[in-house]
mmCIF file of C-alpha atoms and ligand atoms in Angstrom:
data_model
loop_
_atom_site.group_PDB
_atom_site.id
_atom_site.type_symbol
_atom_site.label_atom_id
_atom_site.label_comp_id
_atom_site.label_asym_id
_atom_site.label_seq_id
_atom_site.Cartn_x
_atom_site.Cartn_y
_atom_site.Cartn_z
ATOM 1 C CA MET A 146 78.766 8.515 -38.527
ATOM 2 C CA ILE A 147 76.745 10.653 -36.078
ATOM 3 C CA GLU A 148 73.556 9.012 -37.349
ATOM 4 C CA LEU A 149 75.034 5.575 -36.618
ATOM 5 C CA VAL A 150 75.901 6.624 -33.022
ATOM 6 C CA VAL A 151 72.338 8.002 -32.511
ATOM 7 C CA ILE A 152 70.841 4.736 -33.795
ATOM 8 C CA LEU A 153 73.080 2.669 -31.488
ATOM 9 C CA ILE A 154 72.185 4.852 -28.465
ATOM 10 C CA THR A 155 68.488 4.579 -29.338
ATOM 11 C CA ILE A 156 68.730 0.763 -29.557
ATOM 12 C CA PHE A 157 70.553 0.703 -26.196
ATOM 13 C CA LEU A 158 67.908 2.887 -24.525
ATOM 14 C CA PHE A 159 65.094 0.675 -25.923
ATOM 15 C CA GLY A 160 66.922 -2.326 -24.499
ATOM 16 C CA VAL A 161 67.135 -0.755 -21.043
ATOM 17 C CA VAL A 162 63.440 0.240 -21.062
ATOM 18 C CA PHE A 163 62.432 -3.263 -22.204
ATOM 19 C CA PHE A 164 64.539 -4.910 -19.465
ATOM 20 C CA VAL A 165 63.117 -2.675 -16.732
ATOM 21 C CA ALA A 166 59.558 -3.263 -17.959
ATOM 22 C CA LEU A 167 60.080 -7.044 -18.058
ATOM 23 C CA ASN A 168 61.389 -7.112 -14.494
ATOM 24 C CA TYR A 169 58.570 -4.931 -13.259
ATOM 25 C CA LYS A 170 56.073 -7.345 -14.792
ATOM 26 C CA ARG A 171 57.807 -10.343 -13.191
ATOM 27 C CA LYS A 172 57.763 -8.670 -9.819
ATOM 28 C CA ASN A 173 54.072 -7.935 -10.169
ATOM 29 C CA ASN A 174 53.381 -11.553 -11.037
ATOM 30 C CA ASN A 175 55.266 -12.693 -7.975
ATOM 31 C CA ASN A 176 53.319 -10.309 -5.808
ATOM 32 C CA ASN A 177 50.081 -11.567 -7.266
ATOM 33 C CA ASN A 178 51.091 -15.144 -6.576
ATOM 34 C CA ASN A 179 51.957 -14.247 -3.022
ATOM 35 C CA ASN A 180 48.644 -12.509 -2.606
ATOM 36 C CA ASN A 181 46.843 -15.530 -3.961
ATOM 37 C CA ASN A 182 48.697 -17.777 -1.556
ATOM 38 C CA ASN A 183 47.845 -15.487 1.291
ATOM 39 C CA ASN A 184 44.217 -15.507 0.276
ATOM 40 C CA ASN A 185 44.209 -19.271 0.148
ATOM 41 C CA ASN A 186 45.770 -19.413 3.572
ATOM 42 C CA ASN A 187 43.180 -17.027 4.904
ATOM 43 C CA ASN A 188 40.417 -19.104 3.390
ATOM 44 C CA ASN A 189 41.840 -22.199 5.003
ATOM 45 C CA ASN A 190 42.019 -20.403 8.299
ATOM 46 C CA ASN A 191 38.435 -19.318 7.905
ATOM 47 C CA ASN A 192 37.363 -22.852 7.116
ATOM 48 C CA ASN A 193 39.206 -24.093 10.147
ATOM 49 C CA ASN A 194 37.502 -21.480 12.232
ATOM 50 C CA ASN A 195 34.113 -22.418 10.874
ATOM 51 C CA ASN A 196 34.701 -26.068 11.682
ATOM 52 C CA ASN A 197 35.600 -24.941 15.099
ATOM 53 C CA ASN A 198 32.344 -23.332 16.132
ATOM 54 C CA ASN A 199 31.761 -25.967 18.742
ATOM 55 C CA ASN A 200 34.778 -24.897 20.714
ATOM 56 C CA ASN A 201 34.594 -22.505 23.598
ATOM 57 C CA ASN A 202 34.929 -18.762 23.470
ATOM 58 C CA ASN A 203 38.558 -18.782 24.462
ATOM 59 C CA ASN A 204 39.478 -20.809 21.443
ATOM 60 C CA ASN A 205 37.421 -18.587 19.189
ATOM 61 C CA ASN A 206 39.091 -15.510 20.530
ATOM 62 C CA ASN A 207 42.458 -17.065 20.002
ATOM 63 C CA ASN A 208 41.605 -17.959 16.446
ATOM 64 C CA ASN A 209 40.396 -14.456 15.757
ATOM 65 C CA ASN A 210 43.617 -13.022 17.048
ATOM 66 C CA ASN A 211 45.426 -15.508 14.956
ATOM 67 C CA ASN A 212 43.909 -14.308 11.704
ATOM 68 C CA ASN A 213 45.675 -11.027 12.188
ATOM 69 C CA ASN A 214 49.023 -12.670 12.736
ATOM 70 C CA ASN A 215 51.442 -13.682 10.058
ATOM 71 C CA ASN A 216 54.902 -15.111 10.065
ATOM 72 C CA ASN A 217 56.517 -11.691 10.227
ATOM 73 C CA ASN A 218 54.644 -10.831 13.383
ATOM 74 C CA LYS A 219 55.639 -14.124 14.869
ATOM 75 C CA LEU A 220 59.290 -13.464 14.130
ATOM 76 C CA ASP A 221 59.012 -10.016 15.666
ATOM 77 C CA ASN A 222 57.437 -11.427 18.813
ATOM 78 C CA ARG A 223 60.233 -13.921 19.082
ATOM 79 C CA LEU A 224 62.911 -11.293 18.880
ATOM 80 C CA ILE A 225 61.235 -9.314 21.642
ATOM 81 C CA ILE A 226 60.830 -12.373 23.853
ATOM 82 C CA LEU A 227 64.480 -13.359 23.407
ATOM 83 C CA GLU A 228 65.421 -10.177 25.275
ATOM 84 C CA ASP A 229 63.683 -11.521 28.381
ATOM 85 C CA ASN A 230 65.582 -14.066 30.469
ATOM 86 C CA HIS A 231 62.405 -15.706 31.758
ATOM 87 C CA HIS A 232 61.905 -17.028 28.257
ATOM 88 C CA PHE A 233 64.150 -18.854 25.869
ATOM 89 C CA TYR A 234 63.880 -20.942 22.754
ATOM 90 C CA VAL A 235 65.056 -24.491 22.262
ATOM 91 C CA ASP A 236 66.069 -25.055 18.653
ATOM 92 C CA ILE A 237 64.880 -28.572 17.812
ATOM 93 C CA GLY A 238 66.003 -28.328 14.189
ATOM 94 C CA ASP A 239 64.116 -27.971 10.896
ATOM 95 C CA ASN A 240 63.314 -24.338 11.724
ATOM 96 C CA CYS A 241 61.339 -25.345 14.777
ATOM 97 C CA LEU A 242 61.823 -23.405 18.000
ATOM 98 C CA LEU A 243 60.146 -24.431 21.233
ATOM 99 C CA LEU A 244 59.416 -21.570 23.610
ATOM 100 C CA VAL A 245 60.240 -22.254 27.269
ATOM 101 C CA SER A 246 58.809 -19.957 29.962
ATOM 102 C CA ILE A 247 60.175 -19.878 33.494
ATOM 103 C CA SER A 248 57.649 -18.566 36.031
ATOM 104 C CA ASP A 249 58.615 -15.549 38.136
ATOM 105 C CA LYS A 250 58.655 -17.584 41.342
ATOM 106 C CA THR A 251 60.808 -20.293 39.782
ATOM 107 C CA PHE A 252 63.175 -17.612 38.574
ATOM 108 C CA GLU A 253 63.395 -15.886 41.970
ATOM 109 C CA GLU A 254 64.041 -19.155 43.812
ATOM 110 C CA ASN A 255 66.674 -20.454 41.378
ATOM 111 C CA MET A 256 68.415 -17.338 40.158
ATOM 112 C CA SER A 257 71.913 -18.766 40.733
ATOM 113 C CA ARG A 258 71.158 -21.969 38.784
ATOM 114 C CA ILE A 259 69.138 -20.549 35.955
ATOM 115 C CA ASP A 260 71.761 -21.330 33.291
ATOM 116 C CA ASP A 261 71.981 -24.939 34.512
ATOM 117 C CA ILE A 262 68.235 -25.250 34.352
ATOM 118 C CA LYS A 263 68.134 -23.876 30.826
ATOM 119 C CA ASN A 264 70.873 -26.270 29.751
ATOM 120 C CA ILE A 265 69.205 -29.356 31.191
ATOM 121 C CA VAL A 266 65.873 -28.498 29.604
ATOM 122 C CA ARG A 267 67.483 -27.625 26.306
ATOM 123 C CA GLN A 268 69.457 -30.870 26.103
ATOM 124 C CA LEU A 269 66.554 -33.044 27.152
ATOM 125 C CA ILE A 270 64.086 -31.513 24.706
ATOM 126 C CA ILE A 271 66.605 -31.655 21.850
ATOM 127 C CA SER A 272 67.325 -35.322 22.590
ATOM 128 C CA LEU A 273 63.674 -36.311 22.882
ATOM 129 C CA THR A 274 62.800 -34.619 19.601
ATOM 130 C CA ARG A 275 65.985 -35.387 17.643
ATOM 131 C CA ARG A 276 64.478 -38.043 15.404
ATOM 132 C CA LEU A 277 60.941 -36.683 15.100
ATOM 133 C CA ASP A 278 60.038 -35.910 11.507
ATOM 134 C CA ILE A 279 59.626 -32.339 10.315
ATOM 135 C CA GLU A 280 55.813 -32.478 10.279
ATOM 136 C CA THR A 281 55.607 -33.613 13.882
ATOM 137 C CA LYS A 282 58.132 -30.998 14.992
ATOM 138 C CA ASN A 283 56.190 -28.230 13.310
ATOM 139 C CA TYR A 284 53.027 -29.176 15.153
ATOM 140 C CA ILE A 285 54.562 -29.471 18.609
ATOM 141 C CA VAL A 286 56.079 -25.988 18.506
ATOM 142 C CA GLY A 287 52.962 -24.384 17.023
ATOM 143 C CA ASN A 288 54.311 -23.543 13.564
ATOM 144 C CA LYS A 289 51.423 -25.466 12.038
ATOM 145 C CA VAL A 290 47.861 -25.985 13.166
ATOM 146 C CA ASN A 291 45.115 -28.147 11.752
ATOM 147 C CA TYR A 292 42.036 -27.721 13.673
ATOM 148 C CA SER A 293 41.146 -25.985 16.866
ATOM 149 C CA ASN A 294 44.377 -24.375 17.973
ATOM 150 C CA GLN A 295 45.849 -20.977 17.622
ATOM 151 C CA ARG A 296 49.025 -20.802 15.631
ATOM 152 C CA GLY A 297 51.947 -19.443 17.599
ATOM 153 C CA ASP A 298 54.388 -20.459 20.229
ATOM 154 C CA TYR A 299 53.408 -23.550 22.160
ATOM 155 C CA SER A 300 55.383 -23.186 25.335
ATOM 156 C CA LEU A 301 56.905 -25.451 27.898
ATOM 157 C CA ASP A 302 56.049 -23.789 31.222
ATOM 158 C CA ILE A 303 58.312 -24.330 34.221
ATOM 159 C CA TYR A 304 56.699 -23.547 37.575
ATOM 160 C CA ASN A 305 57.624 -23.706 41.233
ATOM 161 C CA CYS A 306 55.388 -26.476 42.574
ATOM 162 C CA ASP A 307 55.515 -27.778 46.120
ATOM 163 C CA PRO A 308 57.663 -30.935 45.852
ATOM 164 C CA LEU A 309 55.372 -32.533 48.432
ATOM 165 C CA MET A 310 52.309 -31.499 46.446
ATOM 166 C CA ARG A 311 50.443 -30.101 49.411
ATOM 167 C CA GLU A 312 47.504 -27.762 49.197
ATOM 168 C CA LYS A 313 48.070 -24.028 49.288
ATOM 169 C CA LYS A 314 46.822 -23.742 52.859
ATOM 170 C CA ASP A 315 49.742 -25.935 54.029
ATOM 171 C CA TRP A 316 52.504 -23.977 52.307
ATOM 172 C CA GLY A 317 53.168 -21.442 55.041
ATOM 173 C CA ASP A 318 55.178 -18.560 53.626
ATOM 174 C CA SER A 319 56.913 -20.554 50.894
ATOM 175 C CA ASN A 320 57.101 -19.385 47.346
ATOM 176 C CA TYR A 321 55.260 -22.284 45.715
ATOM 177 C CA GLU A 322 52.642 -22.092 43.018
ATOM 178 C CA TYR A 323 49.997 -24.327 41.507
ATOM 179 C CA VAL A 324 50.071 -25.038 37.815
ATOM 180 C CA SER A 325 46.790 -23.093 37.722
ATOM 181 C CA ASP A 326 48.677 -20.011 38.922
ATOM 182 C CA ILE A 327 50.500 -19.877 35.589
ATOM 183 C CA ASN A 328 49.146 -17.662 32.888
ATOM 184 C CA GLY A 329 47.020 -19.811 30.569
ATOM 185 C CA TRP A 330 46.449 -22.712 32.976
ATOM 186 C CA GLU A 331 43.920 -21.003 35.278
ATOM 187 C CA GLN A 332 41.053 -23.188 34.136
ATOM 188 C CA LEU A 333 42.609 -26.177 35.913
ATOM 189 C CA GLU A 334 41.931 -24.848 39.379
ATOM 190 C CA ASN A 335 39.487 -27.164 41.178
ATOM 191 C CA ILE A 336 39.480 -29.725 38.359
ATOM 192 C CA LEU A 337 40.378 -33.339 39.097
ATOM 193 C CA THR A 338 42.507 -35.736 37.047
ATOM 194 C CA GLU A 339 40.992 -39.024 35.910
ATOM 195 C CA ASP A 340 42.590 -40.769 38.881
ATOM 196 C CA GLY A 341 41.172 -38.231 41.302
ATOM 197 C CA ARG A 342 44.130 -35.920 41.950
ATOM 198 C CA ASN A 343 43.716 -32.195 41.911
ATOM 199 C CA TYR A 344 45.222 -30.905 38.657
ATOM 200 C CA ALA A 345 46.382 -27.699 40.252
ATOM 201 C CA SER A 346 48.150 -29.063 43.327
ATOM 202 C CA GLY A 347 48.501 -32.802 42.721
ATOM 203 C CA THR A 348 50.516 -32.947 39.510
ATOM 204 C CA TYR A 349 54.162 -32.396 38.700
ATOM 205 C CA GLY A 350 53.345 -31.352 35.191
ATOM 206 C CA LEU A 351 50.892 -31.718 32.356
ATOM 207 C CA GLY A 352 51.226 -32.725 28.742
ATOM 208 C CA GLY A 353 49.891 -30.635 25.893
ATOM 209 C CA THR A 354 46.528 -31.372 24.346
ATOM 210 C CA LEU A 355 44.677 -29.939 21.362
ATOM 211 C CA TYR A 356 42.842 -27.664 23.776
ATOM 212 C CA VAL A 357 45.799 -26.546 25.879
ATOM 213 C CA PRO A 358 48.698 -26.967 23.463
ATOM 214 C CA ARG A 359 51.423 -26.460 26.070
ATOM 215 C CA THR A 360 53.468 -28.616 28.407
ATOM 216 C CA SER A 361 54.000 -27.724 32.056
ATOM 217 C CA ILE A 362 56.633 -29.054 34.448
ATOM 218 C CA CYS A 363 57.537 -28.495 38.062
ATOM 219 C CA ILE A 364 61.084 -27.157 38.502
ATOM 220 C CA ASP A 365 61.780 -29.870 41.066
ATOM 221 C CA ASP A 366 61.654 -32.537 38.359
ATOM 222 C CA ILE A 367 64.515 -30.755 36.585
ATOM 223 C CA ILE A 368 66.831 -30.011 39.518
ATOM 224 C CA CYS A 369 65.617 -32.467 42.226
ATOM 225 C CA ASN A 370 66.533 -29.949 44.857
ATOM 226 C CA GLY A 371 63.919 -30.336 47.578
ATOM 227 C CA GLU A 372 64.673 -32.125 50.859
ATOM 228 C CA GLN A 373 61.641 -34.359 50.638
ATOM 229 C CA ARG A 374 60.150 -34.824 47.276
ATOM 230 C CA SER A 375 57.989 -36.961 45.069
ATOM 231 C CA TYR A 376 58.786 -38.606 41.763
ATOM 232 C CA LEU A 377 62.435 -39.401 42.334
ATOM 233 C CA ASP A 378 62.045 -42.510 40.197
ATOM 234 C CA GLU A 379 60.990 -41.097 36.843
ATOM 235 C CA SER A 380 61.498 -38.086 34.584
ATOM 236 C CA ILE A 381 58.146 -36.348 34.592
ATOM 237 C CA LEU A 382 59.333 -33.888 31.946
ATOM 238 C CA THR A 383 59.948 -36.804 29.590
ATOM 239 C CA HIS A 384 56.508 -38.192 30.454
ATOM 240 C CA GLU A 385 54.638 -34.930 29.942
ATOM 241 C CA PHE A 386 56.507 -33.859 26.852
ATOM 242 C CA SER A 387 55.833 -37.223 25.234
ATOM 243 C CA HIS A 388 52.106 -36.587 25.803
ATOM 244 C CA THR A 389 52.627 -33.392 23.809
ATOM 245 C CA ILE A 390 54.471 -35.288 21.068
ATOM 246 C CA LEU A 391 51.596 -37.784 20.701
ATOM 247 C CA GLU A 392 48.597 -35.526 21.254
ATOM 248 C CA LEU A 393 49.789 -32.456 19.380
ATOM 249 C CA GLY A 394 52.496 -33.731 17.073
ATOM 250 C CA ILE A 395 51.574 -37.188 15.870
ATOM 251 C CA ARG A 396 47.821 -36.747 16.166
ATOM 252 C CA GLU A 397 47.951 -33.677 13.927
ATOM 253 C CA ALA A 398 50.809 -34.559 11.591
ATOM 254 C CA HIS A 399 50.016 -38.264 11.173
ATOM 255 C CA PRO A 400 46.387 -39.044 12.092
ATOM 256 C CA ASP A 401 46.892 -42.524 10.615
ATOM 257 C CA TRP A 402 49.764 -43.202 13.071
ATOM 258 C CA TYR A 403 47.623 -41.930 15.917
ATOM 259 C CA GLU A 404 44.858 -44.300 14.918
ATOM 260 C CA GLU A 405 47.414 -47.092 14.607
ATOM 261 C CA PHE A 406 48.640 -46.396 18.135
ATOM 262 C CA GLY A 407 45.028 -46.799 19.311
ATOM 263 C CA ARG A 408 45.024 -50.305 17.783
ATOM 264 C CA ILE A 409 48.444 -50.984 19.341
ATOM 265 C CA THR A 410 46.952 -50.031 22.721
ATOM 266 C CA ASP A 411 44.051 -52.467 22.208
ATOM 267 C CA MET A 412 46.570 -55.168 21.296
ATOM 268 C CA TYR A 413 48.679 -54.257 24.364
ATOM 269 C CA ASN A 414 45.604 -54.541 26.596
ATOM 270 C CA ASP A 415 44.781 -57.923 25.162
ATOM 271 C CA ILE A 416 48.305 -59.348 25.535
ATOM 272 C CA ALA A 417 48.776 -57.820 29.002
ATOM 273 C CA ASN A 418 45.518 -59.449 30.105
ATOM 274 C CA ASN A 419 46.801 -62.787 28.836
ATOM 275 C CA LYS A 420 49.989 -62.333 30.858
ATOM 276 C CA SER A 421 48.058 -61.474 33.977
ATOM 277 C CA ASN A 422 44.330 -61.865 34.152
ATOM 278 C CA GLY A 423 42.529 -58.547 34.609
ATOM 279 C CA TYR A 424 45.696 -56.470 34.166
ATOM 280 C CA CYS A 425 43.959 -54.011 31.856
ATOM 281 C CA PRO A 426 42.205 -51.641 31.980
ATOM 282 C CA SER A 427 42.965 -51.196 35.670
ATOM 283 C CA ARG A 428 46.623 -50.202 35.054
ATOM 284 C CA TYR A 429 47.816 -46.752 34.112
ATOM 285 C CA SER A 430 49.649 -48.107 31.076
ATOM 286 C CA CYS A 431 46.456 -49.498 29.525
ATOM 287 C CA ASP A 432 45.297 -46.083 28.375
ATOM 288 C CA ARG A 433 46.575 -44.926 24.959
ATOM 289 C CA ARG A 434 48.033 -41.662 26.206
ATOM 290 C CA GLU A 435 49.697 -43.202 29.228
ATOM 291 C CA LEU A 436 51.008 -46.210 27.326
ATOM 292 C CA PHE A 437 52.871 -43.880 24.987
ATOM 293 C CA ALA A 438 54.196 -41.697 27.821
ATOM 294 C CA LEU A 439 55.399 -44.633 29.938
ATOM 295 C CA ALA A 440 56.899 -46.323 26.879
ATOM 296 C CA SER A 441 58.690 -43.048 26.031
ATOM 297 C CA GLN A 442 60.204 -42.811 29.517
ATOM 298 C CA ALA A 443 61.446 -46.402 29.182
ATOM 299 C CA TRP A 444 62.719 -45.705 25.636
ATOM 300 C CA PHE A 445 65.103 -43.084 27.032
ATOM 301 C CA LYS A 446 65.864 -45.087 30.223
ATOM 302 C CA LEU A 447 64.388 -42.393 32.437
ATOM 303 C CA ILE A 448 62.051 -44.435 34.618
ATOM 304 C CA VAL A 449 62.784 -47.010 37.303
ATOM 305 C CA ARG A 450 59.181 -47.584 38.364
ATOM 306 C CA THR A 451 57.751 -51.012 37.720
ATOM 307 C CA ASP A 452 54.410 -50.659 39.490
ATOM 308 C CA ILE A 453 52.317 -48.951 36.820
ATOM 309 C CA ASN A 454 54.173 -50.184 33.765
ATOM 310 C CA ASN A 455 55.581 -53.626 34.546
ATOM 311 C CA TYR A 456 55.413 -55.037 31.012
ATOM 312 C CA ILE A 457 57.120 -52.044 29.403
ATOM 313 C CA THR A 458 59.948 -51.150 31.750
ATOM 314 C CA THR A 459 62.588 -51.491 28.999
ATOM 315 C CA PRO A 460 62.491 -51.055 25.216
ATOM 316 C CA GLU A 461 63.178 -54.791 24.862
ATOM 317 C CA ASP A 462 59.969 -55.544 26.820
ATOM 318 C CA MET A 463 58.059 -53.758 24.078
ATOM 319 C CA ARG A 464 58.983 -56.405 21.524
ATOM 320 C CA ASP A 465 56.447 -58.694 23.253
ATOM 321 C CA PHE A 466 53.634 -56.485 22.020
ATOM 322 C CA SER A 467 53.438 -57.308 18.366
ATOM 323 C CA ARG A 468 50.697 -58.884 16.298
ATOM 324 C CA GLY A 469 50.384 -58.926 12.506
ATOM 325 C CA THR A 470 51.530 -55.523 11.262
ATOM 326 C CA LEU A 471 51.099 -53.918 14.694
ATOM 327 C CA SER A 472 54.207 -53.545 16.837
ATOM 328 C CA LEU A 473 54.741 -51.336 19.862
ATOM 329 C CA TYR A 474 58.528 -51.527 19.440
ATOM 330 C CA SER A 475 58.459 -50.582 15.740
ATOM 331 C CA PHE A 476 56.085 -47.726 16.421
ATOM 332 C CA MET A 477 58.461 -46.287 19.008
ATOM 333 C CA VAL A 478 61.391 -46.625 16.564
ATOM 334 C CA ARG A 479 59.384 -44.819 13.892
ATOM 335 C CA VAL A 480 58.741 -41.888 16.225
ATOM 336 C CA TYR A 481 62.015 -41.647 18.171
ATOM 337 C CA GLY A 482 64.626 -43.697 16.324
ATOM 338 C CA GLU A 483 66.510 -46.405 18.227
ATOM 339 C CA PRO A 484 66.296 -46.344 22.053
ATOM 340 C CA SER A 485 68.912 -44.290 23.891
ATOM 341 C CA ASP A 486 69.942 -43.514 27.448
ATOM 342 C CA LEU A 487 69.534 -39.838 28.347
ATOM 343 C CA CYS A 488 70.603 -40.218 31.970
ATOM 344 C CA TYR A 489 73.807 -38.250 31.284
ATOM 345 C CA ILE A 490 71.738 -35.080 30.869
ATOM 346 C CA LEU A 491 70.253 -35.193 34.366
ATOM 347 C CA PRO A 492 72.105 -33.499 37.240
ATOM 348 C CA ASN A 493 73.513 -35.775 39.979
ATOM 349 C CA GLU A 494 70.615 -35.024 42.312
ATOM 350 C CA CYS A 495 68.240 -36.491 39.696
ATOM 351 C CA LYS A 496 70.136 -39.668 38.773
ATOM 352 C CA SER A 497 67.697 -41.702 40.872
ATOM 353 C CA LYS A 498 65.373 -41.322 37.896
ATOM 354 C CA CYS A 499 67.736 -43.316 35.638
ATOM 355 C CA LYS A 500 67.194 -46.954 34.780
ATOM 356 C CA ASN A 501 70.967 -47.487 34.528
ATOM 357 C CA ARG A 502 72.660 -45.500 37.232
HETATM 358 ZN ZN1 ZN B 644 50.520 -39.092 31.825
#
């Protein structure tokens, strides 16, 4: 009887040892797989960096920093930033968070309205990005990179521009700032836009590009608070953020769509010239980037201008630009879903920007 008990206990102990050993082996295999994945990722990063030798030193430095980062670090950074009320995240779904940074001067000037400001920005960004696919979303927030950019948070920077867009010397003692006064945008000081404006003083915001993967926007576009101000007839945030969607999101996530939009622009130029001789390329809307931005503003009914965009002032207008398999209207539906009116998000002071007031 005792012998039987000893045998049973021995069998039980063997079973336990076998089970523990099996699990240990499984765990090791998993770790190895993870390590292999990490190595592959690192190799990819290295390849990307090698391809990127032509870029400037800033980009190289950023990429080097980036090799040391991993998702855990990113999460940690986010938790730290969330403690700071100059920064917040907009959750655009599919595990994509867009970082928004409010400049110190903007914060000081608008302390009492800061929650309003956050709400307006949050709602607008969520609505603009609602129907973007997961790939595009991942690229516009910086979760994924292909090519020259650092992985990490791609922010939307809100700054306190002069609503009259005067030069610094004419500001007196006001608390304004140029976009080039914001951390990361310094290189724009003394640079001119294609149409001859000074980037630093003469813009209300800038869209993200592969080289500066961030959007900037003047606070006045969000609250329309100044006594005299520019751009009361269009949402510049919608314009600039749609540049980011095309140049960072679609270009990276769907290069074939980006190329298709180039052909749509050529078709648009051709048809617009037929409607009015010599219309393109002299108009703003005849450039690929601007066509998409102006079409995006019209898609969400947040532009009343008709001077720079007179063939695409409503989504319905866009149906005229179709040839063979190319269609401006269908392209916009593919990116954004059906057109919608986002006027309800804007505060009363900004309703002059709405197509349907
Ligand atoms: Zn533009």
